[in-house]
JSON list of C-alpha atoms and ligand atoms in Angstrom, two decimals:
[
{"chain": "A", "resi": 61, "resn": "MET", "atom": "CA", "xyz": [-49.59, -66.95, -3.51]},
{"chain": "A", "resi": 62, "resn": "LEU", "atom": "CA", "xyz": [-51.79, -66.16, -0.51]},
{"chain": "A", "resi": 63, "resn": "VAL", "atom": "CA", "xyz": [-51.20, -68.42, 2.49]},
{"chain": "A", "resi": 64, "resn": "GLU", "atom": "CA", "xyz": [-53.48, -68.55, 5.48]},
{"chain": "A", "resi": 65, "resn": "ILE", "atom": "CA", "xyz": [-51.54, -69.27, 8.66]},
{"chain": "A", "resi": 66, "resn": "PRO", "atom": "CA", "xyz": [-53.98, -70.66, 11.23]},
{"chain": "A", "resi": 67, "resn": "GLU", "atom": "CA", "xyz": [-53.75, -70.21, 15.00]},
{"chain": "A", "resi": 68, "resn": "VAL", "atom": "CA", "xyz": [-50.70, -67.97, 15.26]},
{"chain": "A", "resi": 69, "resn": "LEU", "atom": "CA", "xyz": [-52.14, -66.82, 18.60]},
{"chain": "A", "resi": 70, "resn": "THR", "atom": "CA", "xyz": [-54.40, -68.84, 20.91]},
{"chain": "A", "resi": 71, "resn": "ALA", "atom": "CA", "xyz": [-57.75, -67.43, 22.06]},
{"chain": "A", "resi": 72, "resn": "ALA", "atom": "CA", "xyz": [-56.15, -66.63, 25.44]},
{"chain": "A", "resi": 73, "resn": "GLN", "atom": "CA", "xyz": [-53.29, -64.75, 23.73]},
{"chain": "A", "resi": 74, "resn": "VAL", "atom": "CA", "xyz": [-55.73, -62.79, 21.55]},
{"chain": "A", "resi": 75, "resn": "ALA", "atom": "CA", "xyz": [-57.67, -61.79, 24.69]},
{"chain": "A", "resi": 76, "resn": "GLU", "atom": "CA", "xyz": [-54.44, -60.75, 26.42]},
{"chain": "A", "resi": 77, "resn": "ALA", "atom": "CA", "xyz": [-53.31, -58.76, 23.36]},
{"chain": "A", "resi": 78, "resn": "ARG", "atom": "CA", "xyz": [-56.67, -56.99, 23.10]},
{"chain": "A", "resi": 79, "resn": "LYS", "atom": "CA", "xyz": [-56.57, -56.03, 26.78]},
{"chain": "A", "resi": 80, "resn": "VAL", "atom": "CA", "xyz": [-53.23, -54.28, 26.25]},
{"chain": "A", "resi": 81, "resn": "LEU", "atom": "CA", "xyz": [-54.22, -52.73, 22.89]},
{"chain": "A", "resi": 82, "resn": "ASP", "atom": "CA", "xyz": [-57.64, -51.51, 24.02]},
{"chain": "A", "resi": 83, "resn": "ALA", "atom": "CA", "xyz": [-56.05, -49.60, 26.91]},
{"chain": "A", "resi": 84, "resn": "ALA", "atom": "CA", "xyz": [-53.42, -47.95, 24.68]},
{"chain": "A", "resi": 85, "resn": "GLU", "atom": "CA", "xyz": [-53.49, -44.57, 22.96]},
{"chain": "A", "resi": 86, "resn": "TRP", "atom": "CA", "xyz": [-54.09, -44.67, 19.20]},
{"chain": "A", "resi": 87, "resn": "VAL", "atom": "CA", "xyz": [-53.07, -42.07, 16.61]},
{"chain": "A", "resi": 88, "resn": "ASP", "atom": "CA", "xyz": [-53.95, -41.17, 13.01]},
{"chain": "A", "resi": 89, "resn": "GLY", "atom": "CA", "xyz": [-52.83, -44.00, 10.71]},
{"chain": "A", "resi": 90, "resn": "ARG", "atom": "CA", "xyz": [-51.44, -41.62, 8.10]},
{"chain": "A", "resi": 91, "resn": "ILE", "atom": "CA", "xyz": [-48.19, -41.38, 10.12]},
{"chain": "A", "resi": 92, "resn": "SER", "atom": "CA", "xyz": [-46.85, -44.47, 8.36]},
{"chain": "A", "resi": 93, "resn": "ALA", "atom": "CA", "xyz": [-48.45, -44.02, 4.91]},
{"chain": "A", "resi": 94, "resn": "GLY", "atom": "CA", "xyz": [-46.55, -43.04, 1.79]},
{"chain": "A", "resi": 95, "resn": "HIS", "atom": "CA", "xyz": [-47.67, -40.22, -0.53]},
{"chain": "A", "resi": 96, "resn": "GLN", "atom": "CA", "xyz": [-50.27, -42.28, -2.41]},
{"chain": "A", "resi": 97, "resn": "GLY", "atom": "CA", "xyz": [-51.45, -44.22, 0.64]},
{"chain": "A", "resi": 98, "resn": "ALA", "atom": "CA", "xyz": [-52.13, -41.07, 2.69]},
{"chain": "A", "resi": 99, "resn": "HIS", "atom": "CA", "xyz": [-54.93, -40.08, 0.28]},
{"chain": "A", "resi": 100, "resn": "VAL", "atom": "CA", "xyz": [-56.88, -43.32, 0.75]},
{"chain": "A", "resi": 101, "resn": "LYS", "atom": "CA", "xyz": [-56.02, -44.24, 4.34]},
{"chain": "A", "resi": 102, "resn": "ASP", "atom": "CA", "xyz": [-58.50, -43.59, 7.17]},
{"chain": "A", "resi": 103, "resn": "ASN", "atom": "CA", "xyz": [-57.78, -45.57, 10.34]},
{"chain": "A", "resi": 104, "resn": "VAL", "atom": "CA", "xyz": [-55.92, -45.33, 13.63]},
{"chain": "A", "resi": 105, "resn": "GLN", "atom": "CA", "xyz": [-52.68, -47.03, 14.64]},
{"chain": "A", "resi": 106, "resn": "LEU", "atom": "CA", "xyz": [-50.52, -47.54, 17.67]},
{"chain": "A", "resi": 107, "resn": "PRO", "atom": "CA", "xyz": [-47.40, -45.38, 17.50]},
{"chain": "A", "resi": 108, "resn": "PRO", "atom": "CA", "xyz": [-44.53, -47.74, 16.49]},
{"chain": "A", "resi": 109, "resn": "GLY", "atom": "CA", "xyz": [-42.27, -48.42, 19.45]},
{"chain": "A", "resi": 110, "resn": "SER", "atom": "CA", "xyz": [-44.93, -47.56, 22.05]},
{"chain": "A", "resi": 111, "resn": "PRO", "atom": "CA", "xyz": [-44.97, -49.87, 25.12]},
{"chain": "A", "resi": 112, "resn": "ALA", "atom": "CA", "xyz": [-48.21, -51.62, 24.05]},
{"chain": "A", "resi": 113, "resn": "ALA", "atom": "CA", "xyz": [-46.93, -52.16, 20.49]},
{"chain": "A", "resi": 114, "resn": "ARG", "atom": "CA", "xyz": [-43.67, -53.60, 21.83]},
{"chain": "A", "resi": 115, "resn": "GLN", "atom": "CA", "xyz": [-45.38, -55.91, 24.33]},
{"chain": "A", "resi": 116, "resn": "VAL", "atom": "CA", "xyz": [-47.88, -57.43, 21.91]},
{"chain": "A", "resi": 117, "resn": "GLY", "atom": "CA", "xyz": [-45.31, -57.33, 19.09]},
{"chain": "A", "resi": 118, "resn": "GLU", "atom": "CA", "xyz": [-42.98, -59.54, 21.12]},
{"chain": "A", "resi": 119, "resn": "MET", "atom": "CA", "xyz": [-45.81, -62.01, 21.78]},
{"chain": "A", "resi": 120, "resn": "ILE", "atom": "CA", "xyz": [-46.48, -62.18, 18.02]},
{"chain": "A", "resi": 121, "resn": "ASN", "atom": "CA", "xyz": [-42.80, -62.55, 17.08]},
{"chain": "A", "resi": 122, "resn": "ASN", "atom": "CA", "xyz": [-42.33, -65.40, 19.54]},
{"chain": "A", "resi": 123, "resn": "ALA", "atom": "CA", "xyz": [-45.43, -67.16, 18.19]},
{"chain": "A", "resi": 124, "resn": "LEU", "atom": "CA", "xyz": [-44.25, -66.75, 14.59]},
{"chain": "A", "resi": 125, "resn": "ARG", "atom": "CA", "xyz": [-40.80, -68.17, 15.29]},
{"chain": "A", "resi": 126, "resn": "ALA", "atom": "CA", "xyz": [-42.41, -71.35, 16.65]},
{"chain": "A", "resi": 127, "resn": "HIS", "atom": "CA", "xyz": [-44.98, -71.65, 13.83]},
{"chain": "A", "resi": 128, "resn": "LYS", "atom": "CA", "xyz": [-43.91, -74.28, 11.26]},
{"chain": "A", "resi": 129, "resn": "VAL", "atom": "CA", "xyz": [-46.37, -73.20, 8.53]},
{"chain": "A", "resi": 130, "resn": "PHE", "atom": "CA", "xyz": [-45.31, -69.56, 8.79]},
{"chain": "A", "resi": 131, "resn": "MET", "atom": "CA", "xyz": [-41.60, -70.40, 8.69]},
{"chain": "A", "resi": 132, "resn": "SER", "atom": "CA", "xyz": [-42.04, -72.71, 5.70]},
{"chain": "A", "resi": 133, "resn": "ALA", "atom": "CA", "xyz": [-44.27, -70.34, 3.71]},
{"chain": "A", "resi": 134, "resn": "ALA", "atom": "CA", "xyz": [-42.38, -67.11, 4.45]},
{"chain": "A", "resi": 135, "resn": "LEU", "atom": "CA", "xyz": [-38.76, -68.28, 4.83]},
{"chain": "A", "resi": 136, "resn": "PRO", "atom": "CA", "xyz": [-38.17, -65.03, 6.73]},
{"chain": "A", "resi": 137, "resn": "LEU", "atom": "CA", "xyz": [-34.82, -63.23, 6.79]},
{"chain": "A", "resi": 138, "resn": "HIS", "atom": "CA", "xyz": [-35.86, -59.97, 8.50]},
{"chain": "A", "resi": 139, "resn": "VAL", "atom": "CA", "xyz": [-39.25, -59.34, 10.11]},
{"chain": "A", "resi": 140, "resn": "LEU", "atom": "CA", "xyz": [-40.26, -55.74, 10.85]},
{"chain": "A", "resi": 141, "resn": "PRO", "atom": "CA", "xyz": [-41.75, -55.11, 14.31]},
{"chain": "A", "resi": 142, "resn": "PRO", "atom": "CA", "xyz": [-45.51, -55.78, 14.23]},
{"chain": "A", "resi": 143, "resn": "MET", "atom": "CA", "xyz": [-47.69, -52.67, 13.96]},
{"chain": "A", "resi": 144, "resn": "PHE", "atom": "CA", "xyz": [-51.37, -52.35, 14.91]},
{"chain": "A", "resi": 145, "resn": "ASN", "atom": "CA", "xyz": [-54.38, -50.72, 13.29]},
{"chain": "A", "resi": 146, "resn": "SER", "atom": "CA", "xyz": [-58.03, -50.25, 14.12]},
{"chain": "A", "resi": 147, "resn": "TYR", "atom": "CA", "xyz": [-61.07, -49.39, 11.97]},
{"chain": "A", "resi": 148, "resn": "GLU", "atom": "CA", "xyz": [-64.59, -48.43, 13.05]},
{"chain": "A", "resi": 149, "resn": "GLY", "atom": "CA", "xyz": [-67.40, -46.05, 12.06]},
{"chain": "A", "resi": 150, "resn": "GLY", "atom": "CA", "xyz": [-66.91, -46.46, 8.29]},
{"chain": "A", "resi": 151, "resn": "GLN", "atom": "CA", "xyz": [-63.11, -46.23, 8.37]},
{"chain": "A", "resi": 152, "resn": "THR", "atom": "CA", "xyz": [-61.33, -47.80, 5.40]},
{"chain": "A", "resi": 153, "resn": "PHE", "atom": "CA", "xyz": [-58.02, -48.08, 3.57]},
{"chain": "A", "resi": 154, "resn": "GLY", "atom": "CA", "xyz": [-58.52, -47.74, -0.18]},
{"chain": "A", "resi": 155, "resn": "THR", "atom": "CA", "xyz": [-56.55, -49.53, -2.88]},
{"chain": "A", "resi": 156, "resn": "HIS", "atom": "CA", "xyz": [-52.80, -49.10, -2.48]},
{"chain": "A", "resi": 157, "resn": "ILE", "atom": "CA", "xyz": [-49.51, -50.88, -2.69]},
{"chain": "A", "resi": 158, "resn": "ASP", "atom": "CA", "xyz": [-47.12, -51.16, 0.27]},
{"chain": "A", "resi": 159, "resn": "GLY", "atom": "CA", "xyz": [-43.79, -49.35, 0.00]},
{"chain": "A", "resi": 160, "resn": "ALA", "atom": "CA", "xyz": [-40.90, -51.49, -1.29]},
{"chain": "A", "resi": 161, "resn": "ILE", "atom": "CA", "xyz": [-38.33, -50.51, 1.32]},
{"chain": "A", "resi": 162, "resn": "ARG", "atom": "CA", "xyz": [-38.77, -50.06, 5.06]},
{"chain": "A", "resi": 163, "resn": "ILE", "atom": "CA", "xyz": [-36.31, -49.42, 7.87]},
{"chain": "A", "resi": 164, "resn": "LEU", "atom": "CA", "xyz": [-35.68, -51.71, 10.84]},
{"chain": "A", "resi": 165, "resn": "PRO", "atom": "CA", "xyz": [-35.32, -50.10, 14.31]},
{"chain": "A", "resi": 166, "resn": "ASN", "atom": "CA", "xyz": [-31.52, -50.54, 13.98]},
{"chain": "A", "resi": 167, "resn": "GLY", "atom": "CA", "xyz": [-31.52, -48.43, 10.80]},
{"chain": "A", "resi": 168, "resn": "GLN", "atom": "CA", "xyz": [-31.09, -51.34, 8.39]},
{"chain": "A", "resi": 169, "resn": "ARG", "atom": "CA", "xyz": [-33.14, -51.09, 5.19]},
{"chain": "A", "resi": 170, "resn": "ILE", "atom": "CA", "xyz": [-35.17, -54.14, 4.24]},
{"chain": "A", "resi": 171, "resn": "ARG", "atom": "CA", "xyz": [-37.09, -55.06, 1.10]},
{"chain": "A", "resi": 172, "resn": "THR", "atom": "CA", "xyz": [-40.76, -55.87, 1.73]},
{"chain": "A", "resi": 173, "resn": "ASP", "atom": "CA", "xyz": [-41.36, -59.24, 0.02]},
{"chain": "A", "resi": 174, "resn": "LEU", "atom": "CA", "xyz": [-44.37, -60.33, 2.07]},
{"chain": "A", "resi": 175, "resn": "SER", "atom": "CA", "xyz": [-47.13, -58.43, 3.86]},
{"chain": "A", "resi": 176, "resn": "CYS", "atom": "CA", "xyz": [-48.83, -59.99, 6.90]},
{"chain": "A", "resi": 177, "resn": "THR", "atom": "CA", "xyz": [-52.16, -59.22, 8.53]},
{"chain": "A", "resi": 178, "resn": "LEU", "atom": "CA", "xyz": [-52.96, -60.92, 11.83]},
{"chain": "A", "resi": 179, "resn": "PHE", "atom": "CA", "xyz": [-56.62, -60.61, 12.83]},
{"chain": "A", "resi": 180, "resn": "LEU", "atom": "CA", "xyz": [-57.30, -59.65, 16.46]},
{"chain": "A", "resi": 181, "resn": "SER", "atom": "CA", "xyz": [-61.10, -59.24, 16.19]},
{"chain": "A", "resi": 182, "resn": "ALA", "atom": "CA", "xyz": [-63.60, -62.06, 15.69]},
{"chain": "A", "resi": 183, "resn": "PRO", "atom": "CA", "xyz": [-65.27, -61.75, 12.24]},
{"chain": "A", "resi": 184, "resn": "GLU", "atom": "CA", "xyz": [-68.74, -61.71, 13.82]},
{"chain": "A", "resi": 185, "resn": "ASP", "atom": "CA", "xyz": [-67.80, -58.62, 15.86]},
{"chain": "A", "resi": 186, "resn": "TYR", "atom": "CA", "xyz": [-67.75, -56.31, 12.80]},
{"chain": "A", "resi": 187, "resn": "ASP", "atom": "CA", "xyz": [-69.28, -55.84, 9.36]},
{"chain": "A", "resi": 188, "resn": "GLY", "atom": "CA", "xyz": [-67.11, -54.92, 6.38]},
{"chain": "A", "resi": 189, "resn": "GLY", "atom": "CA", "xyz": [-63.39, -54.68, 7.02]},
{"chain": "A", "resi": 190, "resn": "GLU", "atom": "CA", "xyz": [-62.53, -57.32, 4.43]},
{"chain": "A", "resi": 191, "resn": "LEU", "atom": "CA", "xyz": [-58.96, -57.32, 3.19]},
{"chain": "A", "resi": 192, "resn": "THR", "atom": "CA", "xyz": [-59.19, -57.66, -0.60]},
{"chain": "A", "resi": 193, "resn": "ILE", "atom": "CA", "xyz": [-56.04, -58.60, -2.45]},
{"chain": "A", "resi": 194, "resn": "GLU", "atom": "CA", "xyz": [-55.51, -58.55, -6.22]},
{"chain": "A", "resi": 195, "resn": "ASP", "atom": "CA", "xyz": [-53.75, -61.84, -6.80]},
{"chain": "A", "resi": 196, "resn": "THR", "atom": "CA", "xyz": [-52.49, -63.35, -10.08]},
{"chain": "A", "resi": 197, "resn": "TYR", "atom": "CA", "xyz": [-55.76, -65.28, -10.42]},
{"chain": "A", "resi": 198, "resn": "GLY", "atom": "CA", "xyz": [-58.17, -62.49, -9.49]},
{"chain": "A", "resi": 199, "resn": "THR", "atom": "CA", "xyz": [-59.29, -60.63, -6.39]},
{"chain": "A", "resi": 200, "resn": "LYS", "atom": "CA", "xyz": [-59.36, -62.55, -3.09]},
{"chain": "A", "resi": 201, "resn": "THR", "atom": "CA", "xyz": [-61.38, -61.44, -0.07]},
{"chain": "A", "resi": 202, "resn": "VAL", "atom": "CA", "xyz": [-59.96, -62.27, 3.33]},
{"chain": "A", "resi": 203, "resn": "LYS", "atom": "CA", "xyz": [-61.62, -62.06, 6.75]},
{"chain": "A", "resi": 204, "resn": "LEU", "atom": "CA", "xyz": [-60.13, -64.54, 9.19]},
{"chain": "A", "resi": 205, "resn": "PRO", "atom": "CA", "xyz": [-60.85, -65.72, 12.73]},
{"chain": "A", "resi": 206, "resn": "ALA", "atom": "CA", "xyz": [-59.02, -63.88, 15.52]},
{"chain": "A", "resi": 207, "resn": "GLY", "atom": "CA", "xyz": [-55.49, -65.24, 15.91]},
{"chain": "A", "resi": 208, "resn": "HIS", "atom": "CA", "xyz": [-55.13, -66.24, 12.23]},
{"chain": "A", "resi": 209, "resn": "LEU", "atom": "CA", "xyz": [-52.78, -64.54, 9.79]},
{"chain": "A", "resi": 210, "resn": "ILE", "atom": "CA", "xyz": [-52.74, -63.99, 6.03]},
{"chain": "A", "resi": 211, "resn": "LEU", "atom": "CA", "xyz": [-49.43, -63.85, 4.19]},
{"chain": "A", "resi": 212, "resn": "TYR", "atom": "CA", "xyz": [-49.48, -62.22, 0.74]},
{"chain": "A", "resi": 213, "resn": "PRO", "atom": "CA", "xyz": [-46.94, -60.83, -1.72]},
{"chain": "A", "resi": 214, "resn": "SER", "atom": "CA", "xyz": [-46.21, -57.15, -1.05]},
{"chain": "A", "resi": 215, "resn": "THR", "atom": "CA", "xyz": [-46.34, -56.63, -4.81]},
{"chain": "A", "resi": 216, "resn": "SER", "atom": "CA", "xyz": [-50.17, -57.00, -4.70]},
{"chain": "A", "resi": 217, "resn": "LEU", "atom": "CA", "xyz": [-52.62, -54.09, -4.80]},
{"chain": "A", "resi": 218, "resn": "HIS", "atom": "CA", "xyz": [-54.92, -54.39, -1.79]},
{"chain": "A", "resi": 219, "resn": "GLN", "atom": "CA", "xyz": [-57.48, -52.53, 0.31]},
{"chain": "A", "resi": 220, "resn": "VAL", "atom": "CA", "xyz": [-59.54, -52.76, 3.51]},
{"chain": "A", "resi": 221, "resn": "THR", "atom": "CA", "xyz": [-63.25, -52.20, 2.87]},
{"chain": "A", "resi": 222, "resn": "PRO", "atom": "CA", "xyz": [-65.17, -49.81, 5.19]},
{"chain": "A", "resi": 223, "resn": "VAL", "atom": "CA", "xyz": [-66.01, -51.15, 8.65]},
{"chain": "A", "resi": 224, "resn": "THR", "atom": "CA", "xyz": [-69.72, -50.37, 8.98]},
{"chain": "A", "resi": 225, "resn": "ARG", "atom": "CA", "xyz": [-70.39, -52.04, 12.37]},
{"chain": "A", "resi": 226, "resn": "GLY", "atom": "CA", "xyz": [-68.17, -52.84, 15.34]},
{"chain": "A", "resi": 227, "resn": "ARG", "atom": "CA", "xyz": [-64.41, -52.53, 15.39]},
{"chain": "A", "resi": 228, "resn": "ARG", "atom": "CA", "xyz": [-61.68, -54.34, 13.47]},
{"chain": "A", "resi": 229, "resn": "VAL", "atom": "CA", "xyz": [-58.30, -54.56, 15.19]},
{"chain": "A", "resi": 230, "resn": "CYS", "atom": "CA", "xyz": [-55.35, -56.18, 13.42]},
{"chain": "A", "resi": 231, "resn": "SER", "atom": "CA", "xyz": [-51.62, -56.40, 13.56]},
{"chain": "A", "resi": 232, "resn": "PHE", "atom": "CA", "xyz": [-49.80, -55.83, 10.28]},
{"chain": "A", "resi": 233, "resn": "PHE", "atom": "CA", "xyz": [-46.15, -56.07, 9.35]},
{"chain": "A", "resi": 234, "resn": "TRP", "atom": "CA", "xyz": [-43.74, -56.87, 6.55]},
{"chain": "A", "resi": 235, "resn": "LEU", "atom": "CA", "xyz": [-40.83, -59.16, 6.06]},
{"chain": "A", "resi": 236, "resn": "GLN", "atom": "CA", "xyz": [-37.92, -59.74, 3.75]},
{"chain": "A", "resi": 237, "resn": "SER", "atom": "CA", "xyz": [-37.76, -63.37, 2.73]},
{"chain": "A", "resi": 238, "resn": "MET", "atom": "CA", "xyz": [-34.58, -65.39, 2.18]},
{"chain": "A", "resi": 239, "resn": "VAL", "atom": "CA", "xyz": [-36.15, -66.25, -1.20]},
{"chain": "A", "resi": 240, "resn": "ARG", "atom": "CA", "xyz": [-37.02, -63.07, -3.06]},
{"chain": "A", "resi": 241, "resn": "ASP", "atom": "CA", "xyz": [-38.97, -64.55, -5.99]},
{"chain": "A", "resi": 242, "resn": "ASN", "atom": "CA", "xyz": [-42.62, -65.28, -5.17]},
{"chain": "A", "resi": 243, "resn": "GLY", "atom": "CA", "xyz": [-42.74, -68.18, -7.65]},
{"chain": "A", "resi": 244, "resn": "HIS", "atom": "CA", "xyz": [-39.61, -69.83, -6.25]},
{"chain": "A", "resi": 245, "resn": "ARG", "atom": "CA", "xyz": [-40.86, -69.41, -2.69]},
{"chain": "A", "resi": 246, "resn": "ALA", "atom": "CA", "xyz": [-44.27, -70.89, -3.60]},
{"chain": "A", "resi": 247, "resn": "MET", "atom": "CA", "xyz": [-42.61, -73.96, -5.19]},
{"chain": "A", "resi": 248, "resn": "LEU", "atom": "CA", "xyz": [-40.48, -74.52, -2.07]},
{"chain": "A", "resi": 249, "resn": "TYR", "atom": "CA", "xyz": [-43.56, -74.26, 0.13]},
{"chain": "A", "resi": 250, "resn": "ASP", "atom": "CA", "xyz": [-45.55, -76.72, -2.01]},
{"chain": "A", "resi": 251, "resn": "MET", "atom": "CA", "xyz": [-42.59, -79.10, -2.01]},
{"chain": "A", "resi": 252, "resn": "ASP", "atom": "CA", "xyz": [-42.21, -78.87, 1.77]},
{"chain": "A", "resi": 253, "resn": "VAL", "atom": "CA", "xyz": [-45.92, -79.59, 2.28]},
{"chain": "A", "resi": 254, "resn": "ALA", "atom": "CA", "xyz": [-45.67, -82.65, -0.01]},
{"chain": "A", "resi": 255, "resn": "ILE", "atom": "CA", "xyz": [-42.54, -83.93, 1.77]},
{"chain": "A", "resi": 256, "resn": "GLN", "atom": "CA", "xyz": [-44.16, -83.51, 5.19]},
{"chain": "A", "resi": 257, "resn": "ARG", "atom": "CA", "xyz": [-47.24, -85.43, 4.00]},
{"chain": "A", "resi": 258, "resn": "LEU", "atom": "CA", "xyz": [-45.14, -88.26, 2.54]},
{"chain": "A", "resi": 259, "resn": "GLY", "atom": "CA", "xyz": [-42.91, -88.33, 5.63]},
{"chain": "A", "resi": 260, "resn": "ALA", "atom": "CA", "xyz": [-45.92, -88.65, 7.93]},
{"chain": "A", "resi": 261, "resn": "GLU", "atom": "CA", "xyz": [-46.93, -91.82, 6.08]},
{"chain": "A", "resi": 262, "resn": "ASN", "atom": "CA", "xyz": [-43.47, -93.32, 5.73]},
{"chain": "A", "resi": 263, "resn": "PRO", "atom": "CA", "xyz": [-40.62, -91.41, 7.40]},
{"chain": "A", "resi": 264, "resn": "ILE", "atom": "CA", "xyz": [-37.85, -93.75, 6.23]},
{"chain": "A", "resi": 265, "resn": "HIS", "atom": "CA", "xyz": [-38.89, -94.01, 2.57]},
{"chain": "A", "resi": 266, "resn": "PRO", "atom": "CA", "xyz": [-35.76, -93.28, 0.46]},
{"chain": "A", "resi": 267, "resn": "SER", "atom": "CA", "xyz": [-37.76, -90.75, -1.59]},
{"chain": "A", "resi": 268, "resn": "VAL", "atom": "CA", "xyz": [-38.37, -88.67, 1.55]},
{"chain": "A", "resi": 269, "resn": "ILE", "atom": "CA", "xyz": [-34.61, -88.42, 1.97]},
{"chain": "A", "resi": 270, "resn": "SER", "atom": "CA", "xyz": [-34.02, -87.59, -1.72]},
{"chain": "A", "resi": 271, "resn": "LEU", "atom": "CA", "xyz": [-36.79, -84.99, -1.84]},
{"chain": "A", "resi": 272, "resn": "THR", "atom": "CA", "xyz": [-35.59, -83.39, 1.41]},
{"chain": "A", "resi": 273, "resn": "GLY", "atom": "CA", "xyz": [-32.13, -83.17, -0.16]},
{"chain": "A", "resi": 274, "resn": "LEU", "atom": "CA", "xyz": [-33.60, -81.54, -3.28]},
{"chain": "A", "resi": 275, "resn": "TYR", "atom": "CA", "xyz": [-35.56, -79.06, -1.15]},
{"chain": "A", "resi": 276, "resn": "HIS", "atom": "CA", "xyz": [-32.39, -77.96, 0.63]},
{"chain": "A", "resi": 277, "resn": "ASN", "atom": "CA", "xyz": [-30.37, -77.79, -2.57]},
{"chain": "A", "resi": 278, "resn": "LEU", "atom": "CA", "xyz": [-33.01, -75.55, -4.16]},
{"chain": "A", "resi": 279, "resn": "LEU", "atom": "CA", "xyz": [-33.10, -73.39, -1.03]},
{"chain": "A", "resi": 280, "resn": "ARG", "atom": "CA", "xyz": [-29.28, -73.18, -1.15]},
{"chain": "A", "resi": 281, "resn": "HIS", "atom": "CA", "xyz": [-29.54, -72.11, -4.79]},
{"chain": "A", "resi": 282, "resn": "TRP", "atom": "CA", "xyz": [-32.19, -69.41, -4.24]},
{"chain": "A", "resi": 283, "resn": "ALA", "atom": "CA", "xyz": [-31.55, -68.07, -0.72]},
{"chain": "A", "resi": 284, "resn": "GLU", "atom": "CA", "xyz": [-29.99, -64.61, -0.38]},
{"chain": "A", "resi": 285, "resn": "LEU", "atom": "CA", "xyz": [-28.75, -63.86, 3.14]},
{"chain": "B", "resi": 44, "resn": "NI", "atom": "NI1", "xyz": [-51.16, -52.09, 2.81]}
]
């Protein structure tokens, strides 16, 4: 399941983030690629842990924690610090799969259940640079407004097509979800959306209470902490 998370950052926050990122020093993106990825990866990144990455990363983390759609769709347990990449002049990242295990700054290993890309360039500012994801139902092409995020299963093959005009700046990161199974997590998300819709029409309907109870009992059944 691919979920678009709208307006993670406001236009003012995107502008602030870009000011910090554009003044920072970028390095070859192959520093964080695995063996297969290094052959197809051609971009630049901010060094993880650099002051600019930390500053904008904190802004993103705070926004995500307050974002109801993100929390409901991802059910995050551990979120890796946001990283940042940039593509221009034909740069691209060919088809690859993200590594299954990554390490938090405190040394803890986490399983990558979901991959996130947060767009920090307006789509009209560059040509190409589509994120294409091989989903269960075919290949999806994603190019979102600045400040919007796409959440997709880390089990998917994906690529970034060459940026042939302008510059594409994004944040990307991974998370381990409380609910490991993509199908279970998708059902919980669909159920939550339906309950919210019903609750908006009639908050005291007994079915809202029953369905909310069922949601939590399923989450209790499936969550691994
Ligand atoms: Ni990737």
